[in-house]
Coordinates of C-alpha atoms in Angstrom, one line a residue:
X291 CA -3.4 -16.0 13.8
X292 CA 0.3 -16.1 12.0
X293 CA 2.5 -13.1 12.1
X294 CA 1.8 -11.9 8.3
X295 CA -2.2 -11.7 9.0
X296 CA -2.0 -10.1 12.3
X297 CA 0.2 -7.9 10.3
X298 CA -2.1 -7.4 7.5
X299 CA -5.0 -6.5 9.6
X300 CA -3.3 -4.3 11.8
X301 CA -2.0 -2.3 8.5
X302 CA -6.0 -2.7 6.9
X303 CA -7.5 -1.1 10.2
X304 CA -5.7 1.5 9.7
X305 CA -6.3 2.2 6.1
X306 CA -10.1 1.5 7.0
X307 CA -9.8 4.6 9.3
X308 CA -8.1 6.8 7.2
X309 CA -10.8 6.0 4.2
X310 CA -13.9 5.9 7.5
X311 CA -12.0 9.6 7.9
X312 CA -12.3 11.0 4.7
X313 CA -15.3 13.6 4.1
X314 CA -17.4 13.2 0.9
X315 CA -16.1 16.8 -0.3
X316 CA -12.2 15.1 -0.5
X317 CA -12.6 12.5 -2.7
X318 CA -11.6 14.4 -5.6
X319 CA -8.6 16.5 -4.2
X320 CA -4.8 15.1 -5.4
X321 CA -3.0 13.4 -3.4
X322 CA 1.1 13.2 -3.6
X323 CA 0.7 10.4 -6.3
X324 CA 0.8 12.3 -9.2
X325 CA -2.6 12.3 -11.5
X326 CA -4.4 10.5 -8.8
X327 CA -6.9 11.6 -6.4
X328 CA -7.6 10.5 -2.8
X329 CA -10.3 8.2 -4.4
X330 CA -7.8 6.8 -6.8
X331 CA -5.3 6.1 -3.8
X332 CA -8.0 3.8 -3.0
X333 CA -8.8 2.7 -6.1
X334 CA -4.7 1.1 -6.4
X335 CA -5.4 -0.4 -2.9
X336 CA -8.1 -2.2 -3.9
X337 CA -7.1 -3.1 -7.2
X338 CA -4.2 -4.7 -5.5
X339 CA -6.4 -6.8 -3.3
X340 CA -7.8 -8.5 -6.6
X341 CA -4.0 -9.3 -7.3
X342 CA -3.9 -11.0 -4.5
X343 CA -6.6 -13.1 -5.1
X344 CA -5.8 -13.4 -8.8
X345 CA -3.2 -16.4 -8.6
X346 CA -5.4 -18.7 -7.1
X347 CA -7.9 -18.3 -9.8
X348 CA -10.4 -16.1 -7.7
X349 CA -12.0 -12.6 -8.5
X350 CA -13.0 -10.4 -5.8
X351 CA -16.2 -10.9 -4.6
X352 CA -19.7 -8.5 -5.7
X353 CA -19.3 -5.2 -3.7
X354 CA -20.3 -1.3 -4.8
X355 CA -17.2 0.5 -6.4
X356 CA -14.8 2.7 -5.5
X357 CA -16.7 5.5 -7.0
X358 CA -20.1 4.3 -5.5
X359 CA -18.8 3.6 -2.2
X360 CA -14.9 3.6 -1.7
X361 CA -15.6 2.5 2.2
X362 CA -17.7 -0.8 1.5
X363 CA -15.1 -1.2 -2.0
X364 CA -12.3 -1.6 0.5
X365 CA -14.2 -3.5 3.1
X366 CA -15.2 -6.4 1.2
X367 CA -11.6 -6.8 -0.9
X368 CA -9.7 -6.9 2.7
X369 CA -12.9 -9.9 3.8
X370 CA -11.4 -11.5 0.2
X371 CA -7.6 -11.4 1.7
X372 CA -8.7 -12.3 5.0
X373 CA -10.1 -15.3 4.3
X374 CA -7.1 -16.2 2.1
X375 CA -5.1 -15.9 5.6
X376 CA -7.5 -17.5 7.6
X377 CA -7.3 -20.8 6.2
X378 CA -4.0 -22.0 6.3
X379 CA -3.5 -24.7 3.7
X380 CA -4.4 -22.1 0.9
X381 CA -1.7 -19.1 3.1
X382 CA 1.1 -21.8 2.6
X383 CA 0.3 -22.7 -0.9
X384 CA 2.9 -21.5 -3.0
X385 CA 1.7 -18.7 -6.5
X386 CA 4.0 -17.5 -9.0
X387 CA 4.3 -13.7 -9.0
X388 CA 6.1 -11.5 -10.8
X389 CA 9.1 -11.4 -8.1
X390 CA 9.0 -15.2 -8.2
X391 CA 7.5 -18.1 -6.8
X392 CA 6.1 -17.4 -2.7
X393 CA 3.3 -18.3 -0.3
X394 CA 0.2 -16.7 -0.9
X395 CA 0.7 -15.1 2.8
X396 CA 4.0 -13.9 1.7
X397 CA 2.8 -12.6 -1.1
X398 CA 0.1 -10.3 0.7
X399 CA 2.9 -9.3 3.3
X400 CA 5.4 -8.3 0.8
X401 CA 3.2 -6.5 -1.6
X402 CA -0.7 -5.3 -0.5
X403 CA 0.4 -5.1 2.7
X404 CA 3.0 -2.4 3.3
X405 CA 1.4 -0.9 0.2
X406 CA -1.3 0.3 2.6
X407 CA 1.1 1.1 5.0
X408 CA 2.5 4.0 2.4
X409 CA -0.6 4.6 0.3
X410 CA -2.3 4.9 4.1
X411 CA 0.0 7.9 4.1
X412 CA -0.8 9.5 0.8
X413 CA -4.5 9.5 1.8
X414 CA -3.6 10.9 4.9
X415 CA -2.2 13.9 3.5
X416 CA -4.9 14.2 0.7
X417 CA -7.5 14.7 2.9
X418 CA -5.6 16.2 6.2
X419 CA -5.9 13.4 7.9
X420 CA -2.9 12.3 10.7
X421 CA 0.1 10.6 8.3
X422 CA 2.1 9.5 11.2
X423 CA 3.0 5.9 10.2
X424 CA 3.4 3.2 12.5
X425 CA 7.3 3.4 13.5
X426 CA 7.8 -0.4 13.8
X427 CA 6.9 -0.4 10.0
X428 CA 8.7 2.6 9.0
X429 CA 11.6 0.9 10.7
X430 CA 10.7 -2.4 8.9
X431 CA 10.2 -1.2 6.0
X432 CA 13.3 1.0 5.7
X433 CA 15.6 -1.8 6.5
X434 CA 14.3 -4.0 3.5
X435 CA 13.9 -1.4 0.9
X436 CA 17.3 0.0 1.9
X437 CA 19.0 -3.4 1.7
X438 CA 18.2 -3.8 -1.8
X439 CA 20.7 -4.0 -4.5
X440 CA 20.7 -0.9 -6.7
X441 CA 19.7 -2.8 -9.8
X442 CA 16.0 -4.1 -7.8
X443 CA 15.8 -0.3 -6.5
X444 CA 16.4 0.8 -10.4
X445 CA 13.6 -1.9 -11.3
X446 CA 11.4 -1.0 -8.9
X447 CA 11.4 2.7 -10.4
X448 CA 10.8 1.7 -14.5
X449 CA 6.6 2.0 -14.7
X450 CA 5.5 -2.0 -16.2
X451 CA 8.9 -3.8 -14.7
X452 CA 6.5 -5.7 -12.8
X453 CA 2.9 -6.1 -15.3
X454 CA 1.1 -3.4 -17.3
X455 CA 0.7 0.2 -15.4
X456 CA 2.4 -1.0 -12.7
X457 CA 4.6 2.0 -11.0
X458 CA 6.3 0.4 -7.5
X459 CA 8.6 2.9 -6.6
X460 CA 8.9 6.5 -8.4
X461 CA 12.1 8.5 -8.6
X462 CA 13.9 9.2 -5.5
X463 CA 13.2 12.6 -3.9
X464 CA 16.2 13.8 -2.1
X465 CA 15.6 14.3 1.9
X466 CA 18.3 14.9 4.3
X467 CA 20.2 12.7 5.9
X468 CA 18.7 13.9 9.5
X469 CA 15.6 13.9 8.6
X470 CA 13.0 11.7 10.4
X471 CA 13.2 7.9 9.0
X472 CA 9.5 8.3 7.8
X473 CA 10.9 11.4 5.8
X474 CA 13.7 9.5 4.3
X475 CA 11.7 6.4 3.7
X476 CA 8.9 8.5 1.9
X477 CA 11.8 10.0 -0.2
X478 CA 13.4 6.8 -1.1
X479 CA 9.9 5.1 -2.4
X480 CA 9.6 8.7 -4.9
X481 CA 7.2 11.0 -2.3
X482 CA 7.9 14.3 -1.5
X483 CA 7.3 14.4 2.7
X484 CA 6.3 18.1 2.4
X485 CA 4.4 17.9 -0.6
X486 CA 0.4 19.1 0.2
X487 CA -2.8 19.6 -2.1
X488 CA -2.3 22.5 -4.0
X489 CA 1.4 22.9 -3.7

């Protein structure tokens, strides 16, 4: 198993447990994306996994949907990505995205991948589950956001810079300084760390 889909599954088993975790009653409370729900969190992680799969001319496969069934809806769109990363000559093939030409693999690690790593912690604090993120990949994940020119950063905050209704980033939320790195992270990508349901 290469790096990136050792990576991926580690960072899907724990977005598995956090939906697994959530009770039928929290579906519908709001989560710190604003106008989405803990459902819709889910909702952007799956849709994501179909833009994963969409380069290479494939759809995701027949599964209930996020409103039927947001456990099986995730379940079978991480199989799709999977088995792009299991077979190696389609991983190395190279797609055009809308940051540029990459691997498939590198395009799962750079986008779905640590998406669910920070939408893993908006469900998390939806539905009061544990939001502690993994501190190797707030540390990773810090060090390559923050290393980005002001101008990516910038683009990364206008809603459609990167296809229709896409929103990467939303507008920085000032955190201190000595805060913990998962506070300043969250703050950098637009999240309020203290924000929770109803405040």
């Amino acid at each position: 198993m290469s790096p990136i889909a050792d990576r991926y599954r580690k960072h899907a088993d724990a977005f598995e447990a956090k939906v697994a975790g959530t009770a039928p009653d929290d579906w519908e409370r709001p989560s710190p994306c604003e106008g989405w729900t803990a459902r819709d969190v889910v909702r952007h992680i799956v849709d994501m996994h179909a833009v994963m799969v969409r380069p290479l001319g494939r759809q995701l496969s027949p599964a209930p949907s996020v409103d039927e069934d947001p456990l099986s809806a995730f379940r079978a769109a991480r199989g799709d990505v999977e088995g792009l990363l299991d077979n190696n000559e389609v991983a190395v093939s190279e797609i055009t995205s809308p940051a540029g030409s990459m691997t498939v693999e590198n395009h799962v690690d750079r986008v779905v991948s640590d998406d669910m790593v920070l939408h893993g912690w908006d469900l998390a604090r939806a539905t009061n589950q544990d939001d502690t993120m993994d501190q190797d990949d707030v540390e990773r994940i810090w060090a390559g956001t923050s290393a980005l020119p002001p101008q990516m950063l910038e683009q990364m905050r206008t809603p459609g810079a990167f296809g229709p209704g896409v929103v990467v980033f939303g507008p920085e939320v000032k955190v201190s300084s000595e805060a913990p790195l998962q506070e300043r992270l969250l703050g950098m990508i637009g999240r309020d760390p203290h924000w929770r349901p109803g405040s």
